[in-house]
Amino acid sequence: MHHIVLERWSRGASALHRLDPRAKIVPLLALLAALATARHALPEFSAAVFAMLCAALVAARIPLFAALARAALVLPFAVVFAAVCWLSGDPARGLALALKSYLSALAVLTVVATTPLPVLLRGLELLRVPLFLLTVAQFLYRYLFVISEEAQHMRKAAAARGTPARPLESAGARFRAAAGALAVLFARSYGRAQDVHRAMLARGFTGRLHPLFDLRFRPADAAFAALASLAPVAARLAIERIR
Amino acid sequence: MKRPVIEARDLRFRYADGAPALNGVNFRLDEGECVALLGPNGSGKTTFVLHLNGLLEGQGSIEVCGLSVERRNLPAIRRKIGLVFQDSESQLFMPTVLEDAAFGPINRGMSRPEALERAMAALKTVGMEGSAARAPYHLSAGEQKKVAIAGILATDPEILALDEPTTFLDPPGQRALAELLGALPQAKIVVTHNIPFALALCRRAVFFEGGVIVADGPVDEVVSRFGWEFATAAARPRR
C-alpha cells in the first residue's frame, strides 16, 4: 500500500520533516506555478527542478529510487495525453506534458513524504483551504486501506470459487463478477460511512473536527519558505536568460 | 433502592423499508448494573441500543439518567452514555490513537491539554498508552477494541453500551476485556452472542426475540431457558 509507505516516510526526523508544513506547502505552490507556466528551455528547467527535488529527498533520508518510482504512477495518465499531442503533430507539447506531470507528482510526493498527514492537513487548514475538503481528505486517507483490504478479500473469495472453463465465458463472468464486487464494495462503503457518522455523533460531533495541536511558524520556517519558493523561480529566470 | 439510569417504555421502531425492528420494548437498567442483551440475529438488540442516545428515533419513551431522549437533550444524553460499536474500524476514524481517544472530550468543550490528559488516562486504563502515536489501522483487532473503549472512557460516561465487544477477539483477549470491563464502575449494557463472556461479566440478561424482550433474569437461567449453551446445544432437545 503506497499510503502506508508514505506514512512511514513522513514520520522521519530530518530537518525537512521538522519544518512547519506551511514552510513546505508555499514553496510547493511556487514550484508548481513555475513549472506549469514554463514554456522556454523546459528540458533544462525540468532537469534543475528534478535535481532540487532529488536533493530534498536525499536530505530528508527518503529512499530516492523508491520515491522516483512512486511519482511515476502519474505517467500512465499523462502519457495518454502526451501521446495524443504527439500524434496530432505537436511532440514538444507531449513531452512538456509528461515532464510537467511527473515533476509535479514528485514535488507533491516530496512534501507528503516529509509531513505526517494530520500536520499537513492542519497546515492546509491554517492556509485557509476549505475545512470540508480537508475533512474529506482525512477520511479518504483513513479508510482507503480498509476499503482496499475489503476489495482484496472479495477478489480472493471470487478466485476461491474458480472461473468458468471456456475463455470467452471466463471473460464475461469475470466482468460480471468485478461489476458485482464493485457494487457490493460501494454498498459496504456507504454502510461504513453511516456507521462512522453514528460513532462520531455518539461522541458529541457537531460538524467540526477540532485540531489537537498548534503549529509554530518560526523564523527558520520563514527563511526556508522564502528561499525554497524563490529557488525554482530564480532557476527558471536564469535558464531562460542563458538560452 | 438503586436509581434507574435507563428506562424504556413500549419502544417501537420500523426501518425505512417498513421492516419492524422493535415491537414494544420495556427495559430498565439501574446504576452500576451490568446486563447482557441476548437473542438471535435480527431480534432488535443493536437497534434498541442505537435508540439509547438518539441515533435512531422510534415511538415510545426512553429516559437516560432522568433525561427524556429527545432532540434538545441529545448533547447531554450523549455525555452520559458511551456507545462502543461492534466494528472498531468504524469507531476509530481519527488519524492517530491519541487523537481518536481525545475526540469525545474535545467535542464536549474541554481545553486541548485537558482533553489530551483525559485521553492518555483512558488509554492507560486499557493498557494502550504506548500506542498513542500509532495509526488505528496498524492495530490488531484486540488493540482496536481497547482503543475504542478508551475513546468512550475518556468521555467519562455514566453508562457503557457495548455492541458485540468480543467480535474478532481471541479467548485471551476476551478474558482481558471481561476483566477490564468488570473493573469499571459504570452501568453496562452488553449486546453479545458470547455466553461465557456474558456469564463472566453480567448477573442479569434479557432475551430479545422478534423485537421484544421475552425473558429477563439471571444470565444462566435465561441462557438455559433458550438452550443457548453452546457446549450442550447438540445434545439438547430443540425448543
Short mmCIF file of C-alpha atoms in Angstrom, two decimals:
data_model
loop_
_atom_site.label_atom_id
_atom_site.label_comp_id
_atom_site.label_asym_id
_atom_site.label_seq_id
_atom_site.Cartn_x
_atom_site.Cartn_y
_atom_site.Cartn_z
CA MET A 1 0.00 0.00 0.00
CA HIS A 2 1.51 3.27 -1.16
CA HIS A 3 -0.04 5.38 1.56
CA ILE A 4 1.38 3.16 4.32
CA VAL A 5 4.88 3.57 2.85
CA LEU A 6 4.31 7.31 2.58
CA GLU A 7 3.14 7.44 6.17
CA ARG A 8 6.28 5.63 7.33
CA TRP A 9 8.44 8.08 5.39
CA SER A 10 6.51 11.03 6.77
CA ARG A 11 7.37 10.04 10.36
CA GLY A 12 11.10 10.66 9.77
CA ALA A 13 13.23 13.04 11.81
CA SER A 14 15.19 15.08 9.25
CA ALA A 15 15.36 18.88 9.22
CA LEU A 16 12.87 18.86 6.36
CA HIS A 17 10.45 16.77 8.44
CA ARG A 18 10.72 19.20 11.33
CA LEU A 19 9.72 22.23 9.28
CA ASP A 20 6.28 23.76 9.71
CA PRO A 21 4.04 22.33 6.94
CA ARG A 22 3.29 25.83 5.65
CA ALA A 23 7.02 26.29 5.00
CA LYS A 24 6.76 23.36 2.57
CA ILE A 25 3.32 23.98 1.10
CA VAL A 26 4.07 27.56 -0.03
CA PRO A 27 7.28 26.60 -1.91
CA LEU A 28 5.41 23.65 -3.39
CA LEU A 29 2.80 26.02 -4.82
CA ALA A 30 5.56 28.32 -6.14
CA LEU A 31 7.30 25.40 -7.80
CA LEU A 32 4.07 24.08 -9.33
CA ALA A 33 3.26 27.54 -10.70
CA ALA A 34 6.77 27.98 -12.13
CA LEU A 35 6.59 24.54 -13.70
CA ALA A 36 3.09 24.90 -15.10
CA THR A 37 3.85 28.23 -16.79
CA ALA A 38 7.32 27.29 -18.13
CA ARG A 39 7.48 27.34 -21.94
CA HIS A 40 11.09 28.06 -22.95
CA ALA A 41 14.07 25.86 -22.10
CA LEU A 42 11.76 23.33 -20.48
CA PRO A 43 14.19 20.35 -20.57
CA GLU A 44 16.88 22.40 -18.79
CA PHE A 45 14.45 23.83 -16.26
CA SER A 46 12.98 20.34 -15.67
CA ALA A 47 16.49 19.00 -15.03
CA ALA A 48 17.08 21.77 -12.47
CA VAL A 49 13.76 21.07 -10.72
CA PHE A 50 14.49 17.34 -10.77
CA ALA A 51 17.90 17.97 -9.16
CA MET A 52 16.34 20.18 -6.46
CA LEU A 53 13.69 17.60 -5.61
CA CYS A 54 16.25 14.77 -5.54
CA ALA A 55 18.42 16.85 -3.20
CA ALA A 56 15.41 17.43 -0.92
CA LEU A 57 14.56 13.72 -0.88
CA VAL A 58 18.15 12.75 -0.09
CA ALA A 59 18.34 15.40 2.65
CA ALA A 60 15.12 14.02 4.13
CA ARG A 61 16.61 10.50 4.03
CA ILE A 62 13.74 9.22 1.85
CA PRO A 63 14.78 6.25 -0.36
CA LEU A 64 15.42 8.10 -3.63
CA PHE A 65 14.66 5.44 -6.22
CA ALA A 66 11.55 4.25 -4.38
CA ALA A 67 10.27 7.83 -4.32
CA LEU A 68 11.07 8.37 -8.02
CA ALA A 69 9.23 5.15 -8.87
CA ARG A 70 6.17 6.16 -6.85
CA ALA A 71 5.97 9.54 -8.56
CA ALA A 72 5.93 7.68 -11.89
CA LEU A 73 2.41 6.45 -11.01
CA VAL A 74 1.04 9.56 -12.74
CA LEU A 75 2.79 8.72 -16.00
CA PRO A 76 0.19 6.27 -17.39
CA PHE A 77 -2.40 9.07 -17.28
CA ALA A 78 -0.04 11.80 -18.51
CA VAL A 79 1.43 9.64 -21.27
CA VAL A 80 -2.01 9.07 -22.83
CA PHE A 81 -2.47 12.83 -23.29
CA ALA A 82 1.18 13.23 -24.31
CA ALA A 83 0.69 10.58 -26.99
CA VAL A 84 -2.41 12.38 -28.30
CA CYS A 85 -0.33 15.61 -28.62
CA TRP A 86 2.48 13.69 -30.31
CA LEU A 87 0.13 12.03 -32.82
CA SER A 88 -1.52 15.36 -33.59
CA GLY A 89 1.87 16.72 -34.67
CA ASP A 90 2.99 18.54 -31.54
CA PRO A 91 5.67 16.33 -29.94
CA ALA A 92 7.11 19.22 -27.88
CA ARG A 93 3.77 19.74 -26.13
CA GLY A 94 3.52 15.99 -25.48
CA LEU A 95 6.99 15.93 -23.91
CA ALA A 96 6.20 19.04 -21.83
CA LEU A 97 3.01 17.44 -20.55
CA ALA A 98 4.79 14.26 -19.46
CA LEU A 99 7.67 16.17 -17.85
CA LYS A 100 5.45 18.62 -16.00
CA SER A 101 3.12 15.88 -14.75
CA TYR A 102 5.97 13.74 -13.44
CA LEU A 103 7.82 16.60 -11.75
CA SER A 104 4.60 17.94 -10.19
CA ALA A 105 3.86 14.49 -8.76
CA LEU A 106 7.43 14.23 -7.45
CA ALA A 107 7.16 17.66 -5.80
CA VAL A 108 3.86 16.78 -4.11
CA LEU A 109 5.28 13.43 -3.03
CA THR A 110 8.33 15.16 -1.51
CA VAL A 111 6.06 17.30 0.69
CA VAL A 112 3.70 14.44 1.59
CA ALA A 113 6.63 12.11 2.37
CA THR A 114 8.14 14.61 4.79
CA THR A 115 4.95 15.73 6.59
CA PRO A 116 2.64 13.47 8.64
CA LEU A 117 -0.90 13.76 7.29
CA PRO A 118 -2.51 15.33 10.40
CA VAL A 119 0.21 18.00 10.39
CA LEU A 120 -0.13 18.56 6.64
CA LEU A 121 -3.92 18.94 6.94
CA ARG A 122 -3.51 21.36 9.85
CA GLY A 123 -1.09 23.38 7.75
CA LEU A 124 -3.56 23.46 4.85
CA GLU A 125 -6.33 24.48 7.26
CA LEU A 126 -4.23 27.39 8.52
CA LEU A 127 -3.65 28.37 4.88
CA ARG A 128 -7.46 28.66 4.57
CA VAL A 129 -8.10 25.56 2.48
CA PRO A 130 -11.84 24.76 2.95
CA LEU A 131 -12.32 22.57 6.02
CA PHE A 132 -14.86 20.39 4.23
CA LEU A 133 -12.26 19.34 1.64
CA LEU A 134 -9.70 18.62 4.35
CA THR A 135 -12.17 16.50 6.32
CA VAL A 136 -12.98 14.50 3.18
CA ALA A 137 -9.25 14.04 2.52
CA GLN A 138 -8.67 12.89 6.09
CA PHE A 139 -11.45 10.30 5.95
CA LEU A 140 -10.43 9.12 2.49
CA TYR A 141 -6.90 8.56 3.75
CA ARG A 142 -8.13 6.81 6.90
CA TYR A 143 -10.45 4.38 5.10
CA LEU A 144 -8.55 3.83 1.85
CA PHE A 145 -6.70 0.96 3.46
CA VAL A 146 -9.87 -0.59 4.92
CA ILE A 147 -11.75 -0.42 1.61
CA SER A 148 -8.83 -1.76 -0.43
CA GLU A 149 -8.47 -4.62 2.06
CA GLU A 150 -12.15 -5.43 1.62
CA ALA A 151 -11.64 -5.41 -2.16
CA GLN A 152 -8.72 -7.84 -1.77
CA HIS A 153 -10.87 -10.17 0.35
CA MET A 154 -13.61 -10.13 -2.29
CA ARG A 155 -11.07 -10.84 -5.03
CA LYS A 156 -9.74 -13.81 -3.08
CA ALA A 157 -13.29 -15.06 -2.44
CA ALA A 158 -14.06 -14.85 -6.18
CA ALA A 159 -10.80 -16.64 -7.06
CA ALA A 160 -11.53 -19.34 -4.48
CA ARG A 161 -14.78 -20.15 -6.26
CA GLY A 162 -12.95 -20.70 -9.56
CA THR A 163 -13.51 -19.34 -13.09
CA PRO A 164 -15.50 -20.83 -15.99
CA ALA A 165 -13.65 -23.31 -18.23
CA ARG A 166 -14.10 -21.58 -21.63
CA PRO A 167 -12.08 -18.37 -22.15
CA LEU A 168 -14.95 -16.31 -23.59
CA GLU A 169 -17.28 -17.32 -20.79
CA SER A 170 -14.45 -16.63 -18.41
CA ALA A 171 -14.01 -13.04 -19.61
CA GLY A 172 -17.74 -12.36 -19.37
CA ALA A 173 -18.02 -13.98 -15.97
CA ARG A 174 -15.04 -12.03 -14.69
CA PHE A 175 -16.56 -8.78 -15.90
CA ARG A 176 -19.88 -9.59 -14.21
CA ALA A 177 -18.10 -10.66 -11.01
CA ALA A 178 -15.99 -7.47 -10.98
CA ALA A 179 -19.09 -5.31 -11.58
CA GLY A 180 -20.94 -7.12 -8.78
CA ALA A 181 -17.97 -6.80 -6.44
CA LEU A 182 -17.73 -3.09 -7.17
CA ALA A 183 -21.41 -2.65 -6.35
CA VAL A 184 -21.02 -4.58 -3.10
CA LEU A 185 -17.94 -2.55 -2.23
CA PHE A 186 -19.86 0.67 -2.81
CA ALA A 187 -22.77 -0.53 -0.66
CA ARG A 188 -20.41 -1.60 2.12
CA SER A 189 -18.54 1.71 1.97
CA TYR A 190 -21.85 3.54 2.21
CA GLY A 191 -22.84 1.41 5.21
CA ARG A 192 -19.47 2.05 6.82
CA ALA A 193 -19.85 5.79 6.26
CA GLN A 194 -23.17 5.62 8.15
CA ASP A 195 -21.52 3.69 10.99
CA VAL A 196 -18.66 6.19 11.19
CA HIS A 197 -21.13 9.07 11.27
CA ARG A 198 -23.09 7.41 14.07
CA ALA A 199 -19.88 6.80 16.03
CA MET A 200 -18.97 10.48 15.59
CA LEU A 201 -22.41 11.68 16.72
CA ALA A 202 -22.28 9.34 19.72
CA ARG A 203 -19.12 11.14 20.85
CA GLY A 204 -20.58 14.60 20.53
CA PHE A 205 -19.58 15.57 16.96
CA THR A 206 -21.25 18.82 15.95
CA GLY A 207 -19.89 19.25 12.43
CA ARG A 208 -16.32 20.38 13.01
CA LEU A 209 -13.15 18.42 13.69
CA HIS A 210 -11.18 20.26 16.34
CA PRO A 211 -7.40 20.23 15.98
CA LEU A 212 -5.45 18.83 18.90
CA PHE A 213 -2.23 20.68 18.30
CA ASP A 214 -0.99 24.09 17.23
CA LEU A 215 1.75 24.79 14.73
CA ARG A 216 4.55 27.28 15.31
CA PHE A 217 5.88 29.15 12.32
CA ARG A 218 9.44 30.05 13.39
CA PRO A 219 11.95 32.35 11.70
CA ALA A 220 13.75 29.29 10.32
CA ASP A 221 10.49 28.18 8.67
CA ALA A 222 10.03 31.61 7.14
CA ALA A 223 13.62 31.63 5.84
CA PHE A 224 13.23 28.17 4.32
CA ALA A 225 9.87 29.06 2.78
CA ALA A 226 11.32 32.20 1.19
CA LEU A 227 14.43 30.51 -0.16
CA ALA A 228 12.64 27.39 -1.37
CA SER A 229 9.93 29.49 -3.06
CA LEU A 230 12.47 31.68 -4.81
CA ALA A 231 14.79 28.86 -5.89
CA PRO A 232 12.67 27.41 -8.75
CA VAL A 233 11.66 30.89 -9.93
CA ALA A 234 15.29 32.05 -9.91
CA ALA A 235 16.42 28.86 -11.67
CA ARG A 236 13.83 29.35 -14.38
CA LEU A 237 14.72 33.00 -14.95
CA ALA A 238 18.44 32.18 -15.08
CA ILE A 239 17.99 29.31 -17.53
CA GLU A 240 15.69 31.32 -19.78
CA ARG A 241 18.19 34.22 -19.79
CA ILE A 242 21.11 31.93 -20.71
CA ARG A 243 19.07 30.44 -23.56
CA MET B 1 -33.01 1.15 46.27
CA LYS B 2 -30.81 1.94 43.27
CA ARG B 3 -31.90 4.65 40.87
CA PRO B 4 -32.65 3.69 37.29
CA VAL B 5 -30.24 5.09 34.70
CA ILE B 6 -32.21 3.81 31.70
CA GLU B 7 -35.94 3.32 31.44
CA ALA B 8 -37.52 2.39 28.12
CA ARG B 9 -41.29 2.01 27.80
CA ASP B 10 -43.14 0.45 24.89
CA LEU B 11 -40.39 1.29 22.41
CA ARG B 12 -41.34 0.62 18.78
CA PHE B 13 -39.36 1.14 15.60
CA ARG B 14 -39.58 0.31 11.90
CA TYR B 15 -36.74 0.71 9.43
CA ALA B 16 -37.24 2.84 6.32
CA ASP B 17 -38.11 -0.26 4.26
CA GLY B 18 -41.03 -0.92 6.64
CA ALA B 19 -39.44 -3.88 8.39
CA PRO B 20 -40.41 -3.85 12.08
CA ALA B 21 -37.38 -3.98 14.37
CA LEU B 22 -38.77 -3.16 17.82
CA ASN B 23 -42.32 -4.11 18.81
CA GLY B 24 -42.80 -2.71 22.30
CA VAL B 25 -39.61 -2.99 24.33
CA ASN B 26 -39.77 -2.31 28.08
CA PHE B 27 -36.42 -2.18 29.82
CA ARG B 28 -34.81 -0.79 32.96
CA LEU B 29 -31.16 -0.55 33.94
CA ASP B 30 -30.08 0.53 37.43
CA GLU B 31 -26.90 2.39 38.29
CA GLY B 32 -23.82 0.14 38.44
CA GLU B 33 -25.75 -2.79 36.96
CA CYS B 34 -24.45 -4.91 34.06
CA VAL B 35 -26.99 -6.53 31.73
CA ALA B 36 -26.35 -8.85 28.80
CA LEU B 37 -28.64 -8.45 25.80
CA LEU B 38 -29.03 -11.88 24.22
CA GLY B 39 -31.09 -13.08 21.29
CA PRO B 40 -30.88 -14.24 17.68
CA ASN B 41 -29.52 -12.10 14.85
CA GLY B 42 -32.06 -9.51 13.77
CA SER B 43 -34.02 -9.68 17.02
CA GLY B 44 -33.59 -5.94 17.72
CA LYS B 45 -30.70 -5.78 20.21
CA THR B 46 -28.48 -3.35 18.28
CA THR B 47 -31.48 -1.33 17.11
CA PHE B 48 -32.51 -0.94 20.74
CA VAL B 49 -29.04 0.22 21.79
CA LEU B 50 -28.94 2.78 18.96
CA HIS B 51 -32.11 4.32 20.43
CA LEU B 52 -30.47 4.96 23.79
CA ASN B 53 -28.55 8.03 22.64
CA GLY B 54 -30.91 9.08 19.89
CA LEU B 55 -29.03 7.65 16.89
CA LEU B 56 -32.35 6.06 15.91
CA GLU B 57 -35.74 7.51 16.81
CA GLY B 58 -38.76 5.32 17.40
CA GLN B 59 -42.11 5.56 19.19
CA GLY B 60 -42.48 5.13 22.93
CA SER B 61 -40.32 6.70 25.59
CA ILE B 62 -36.76 6.37 26.85
CA GLU B 63 -35.19 8.16 29.77
CA VAL B 64 -31.44 8.19 30.32
CA CYS B 65 -30.36 9.40 33.77
CA GLY B 66 -33.71 11.14 34.12
CA LEU B 67 -33.49 12.88 30.73
CA SER B 68 -36.01 12.08 28.06
CA VAL B 69 -34.34 11.02 24.79
CA GLU B 70 -35.39 13.86 22.51
CA ARG B 71 -33.53 16.23 20.24
CA ARG B 72 -32.94 19.03 22.76
CA ASN B 73 -31.49 16.61 25.33
CA LEU B 74 -29.22 14.69 22.95
CA PRO B 75 -25.96 16.55 23.74
CA ALA B 76 -26.45 15.89 27.47
CA ILE B 77 -27.54 12.29 26.92
CA ARG B 78 -24.55 11.57 24.67
CA ARG B 79 -22.34 12.78 27.51
CA LYS B 80 -23.94 10.25 29.84
CA ILE B 81 -23.93 7.16 27.64
CA GLY B 82 -20.87 5.82 25.87
CA LEU B 83 -21.53 3.55 22.91
CA VAL B 84 -18.88 1.08 21.79
CA PHE B 85 -19.73 -0.14 18.30
CA GLN B 86 -19.30 -3.70 17.06
CA ASP B 87 -16.87 -2.72 14.31
CA SER B 88 -13.99 -0.81 15.90
CA GLU B 89 -12.72 0.13 12.44
CA SER B 90 -15.76 2.38 12.07
CA GLN B 91 -15.32 3.87 15.51
CA LEU B 92 -11.65 4.76 15.17
CA PHE B 93 -11.78 7.41 12.48
CA MET B 94 -9.07 9.85 13.56
CA PRO B 95 -5.51 9.67 12.18
CA THR B 96 -3.87 8.59 15.45
CA VAL B 97 -4.89 6.66 18.56
CA LEU B 98 -4.41 9.69 20.82
CA GLU B 99 -6.46 11.99 18.58
CA ASP B 100 -9.22 9.41 18.48
CA ALA B 101 -9.30 8.99 22.26
CA ALA B 102 -9.39 12.79 22.63
CA PHE B 103 -12.21 13.23 20.06
CA GLY B 104 -15.03 12.87 22.61
CA PRO B 105 -13.53 15.10 25.35
CA ILE B 106 -12.70 17.88 22.90
CA ASN B 107 -16.23 17.79 21.45
CA ARG B 108 -17.51 18.17 24.97
CA GLY B 109 -15.77 21.51 25.16
CA MET B 110 -12.67 20.58 27.16
CA SER B 111 -9.47 22.51 26.57
CA ARG B 112 -6.86 20.73 24.48
CA PRO B 113 -4.45 19.99 27.39
CA GLU B 114 -7.35 18.65 29.48
CA ALA B 115 -8.66 16.53 26.59
CA LEU B 116 -5.20 15.10 25.93
CA GLU B 117 -4.76 14.33 29.63
CA ARG B 118 -8.13 12.56 29.71
CA ALA B 119 -7.31 10.65 26.54
CA MET B 120 -3.94 9.49 27.87
CA ALA B 121 -5.50 8.44 31.18
CA ALA B 122 -8.16 6.41 29.32
CA LEU B 123 -5.52 4.80 27.10
CA LYS B 124 -3.58 3.90 30.25
CA THR B 125 -6.70 2.29 31.75
CA VAL B 126 -6.92 -0.08 28.77
CA GLY B 127 -3.13 -0.55 28.56
CA MET B 128 -2.71 1.24 25.22
CA GLU B 129 -0.77 4.34 26.30
CA GLY B 130 2.28 3.09 24.36
CA SER B 131 0.33 3.22 21.08
CA ALA B 132 -0.81 6.85 21.36
CA ALA B 133 1.03 8.00 18.22
CA ARG B 134 0.09 4.97 16.08
CA ALA B 135 -2.48 4.99 13.31
CA PRO B 136 -5.60 2.93 14.20
CA TYR B 137 -5.36 0.73 11.09
CA HIS B 138 -1.96 -0.54 12.22
CA LEU B 139 -3.51 -2.05 15.36
CA SER B 140 -4.74 -5.62 15.83
CA ALA B 141 -8.48 -6.21 16.31
CA GLY B 142 -7.99 -6.59 20.08
CA GLU B 143 -5.97 -3.39 20.28
CA GLN B 144 -8.57 -1.55 18.21
CA LYS B 145 -11.29 -2.69 20.60
CA LYS B 146 -9.30 -1.43 23.59
CA VAL B 147 -8.72 1.94 21.93
CA ALA B 148 -12.43 2.16 21.03
CA ILE B 149 -13.27 1.58 24.69
CA ALA B 150 -10.65 4.15 25.73
CA GLY B 151 -12.28 6.69 23.43
CA ILE B 152 -15.52 6.16 25.33
CA LEU B 153 -13.94 6.08 28.80
CA ALA B 154 -12.25 9.40 28.05
CA THR B 155 -15.70 10.99 27.97
CA ASP B 156 -16.39 9.67 31.49
CA PRO B 157 -19.90 8.33 30.78
CA GLU B 158 -22.30 7.03 33.45
CA ILE B 159 -23.38 4.14 31.22
CA LEU B 160 -21.45 1.95 28.82
CA ALA B 161 -23.28 0.23 25.95
CA LEU B 162 -21.16 -2.31 24.12
CA ASP B 163 -22.30 -3.95 20.89
CA GLU B 164 -20.68 -7.37 20.39
CA PRO B 165 -17.49 -6.35 22.20
CA THR B 166 -15.80 -9.73 21.72
CA THR B 167 -16.04 -9.79 17.92
CA PHE B 168 -12.61 -10.60 16.39
CA LEU B 169 -11.06 -11.15 19.85
CA ASP B 170 -9.21 -14.36 20.67
CA PRO B 171 -10.01 -16.08 24.01
CA PRO B 172 -7.21 -14.37 25.98
CA GLY B 173 -8.37 -11.04 24.50
CA GLN B 174 -11.95 -11.81 25.56
CA ARG B 175 -10.82 -12.67 29.07
CA ALA B 176 -8.77 -9.49 29.33
CA LEU B 177 -11.75 -7.46 28.08
CA ALA B 178 -14.09 -9.08 30.63
CA GLU B 179 -11.61 -8.26 33.41
CA LEU B 180 -11.21 -4.69 32.17
CA LEU B 181 -14.97 -4.08 31.91
CA GLY B 182 -15.64 -5.84 35.22
CA ALA B 183 -13.34 -3.37 36.97
CA LEU B 184 -15.18 -0.31 35.60
CA PRO B 185 -17.83 1.20 37.88
CA GLN B 186 -20.27 2.30 35.15
CA ALA B 187 -23.62 0.62 34.45
CA LYS B 188 -23.23 -1.57 31.37
CA ILE B 189 -25.34 -2.98 28.58
CA VAL B 190 -23.55 -5.72 26.66
CA VAL B 191 -25.02 -6.97 23.38
CA THR B 192 -23.45 -10.37 22.81
CA HIS B 193 -23.76 -13.88 21.47
CA ASN B 194 -20.81 -14.91 23.60
CA ILE B 195 -22.35 -16.75 26.55
CA PRO B 196 -19.14 -17.37 28.57
CA PHE B 197 -18.38 -13.65 28.23
CA ALA B 198 -21.89 -12.71 29.37
CA LEU B 199 -21.60 -15.11 32.32
CA ALA B 200 -18.21 -13.69 33.29
CA LEU B 201 -19.37 -10.08 33.18
CA CYS B 202 -23.10 -9.87 33.98
CA ARG B 203 -25.53 -11.24 36.51
CA ARG B 204 -28.63 -10.26 34.58
CA ALA B 205 -29.63 -11.00 30.98
CA VAL B 206 -32.58 -10.09 28.82
CA PHE B 207 -33.52 -12.11 25.76
CA PHE B 208 -34.75 -10.40 22.60
CA GLU B 209 -36.94 -12.20 20.08
CA GLY B 210 -38.91 -10.58 17.27
CA GLY B 211 -38.24 -7.07 18.54
CA VAL B 212 -39.46 -7.63 22.11
CA ILE B 213 -37.88 -8.76 25.36
CA VAL B 214 -39.23 -12.24 26.08
CA ALA B 215 -37.17 -13.07 29.16
CA ASP B 216 -35.40 -11.15 31.92
CA GLY B 217 -33.44 -12.79 34.74
CA PRO B 218 -30.12 -14.24 35.85
CA VAL B 219 -27.82 -14.95 32.87
CA ASP B 220 -27.57 -18.71 33.46
CA GLU B 221 -31.35 -19.09 33.76
CA VAL B 222 -32.06 -17.12 30.58
CA VAL B 223 -29.35 -18.99 28.70
CA SER B 224 -30.62 -22.36 29.82
CA ARG B 225 -34.27 -21.46 29.14
CA PHE B 226 -33.50 -20.72 25.49
CA GLY B 227 -30.99 -23.52 25.04
CA TRP B 228 -28.16 -21.15 24.26
CA GLU B 229 -25.38 -23.12 25.96
CA PHE B 230 -23.05 -23.77 23.05
CA ALA B 231 -21.40 -26.89 24.52
CA THR B 232 -24.64 -28.77 25.11
CA ALA B 233 -26.63 -27.48 22.13
CA ALA B 234 -26.18 -30.69 20.11
CA ALA B 235 -27.43 -32.88 22.95
CA ARG B 236 -30.30 -30.60 23.96
CA PRO B 237 -33.80 -31.19 22.54
CA ARG B 238 -34.90 -28.26 20.39
CA ARG B 239 -37.34 -25.83 21.91
#
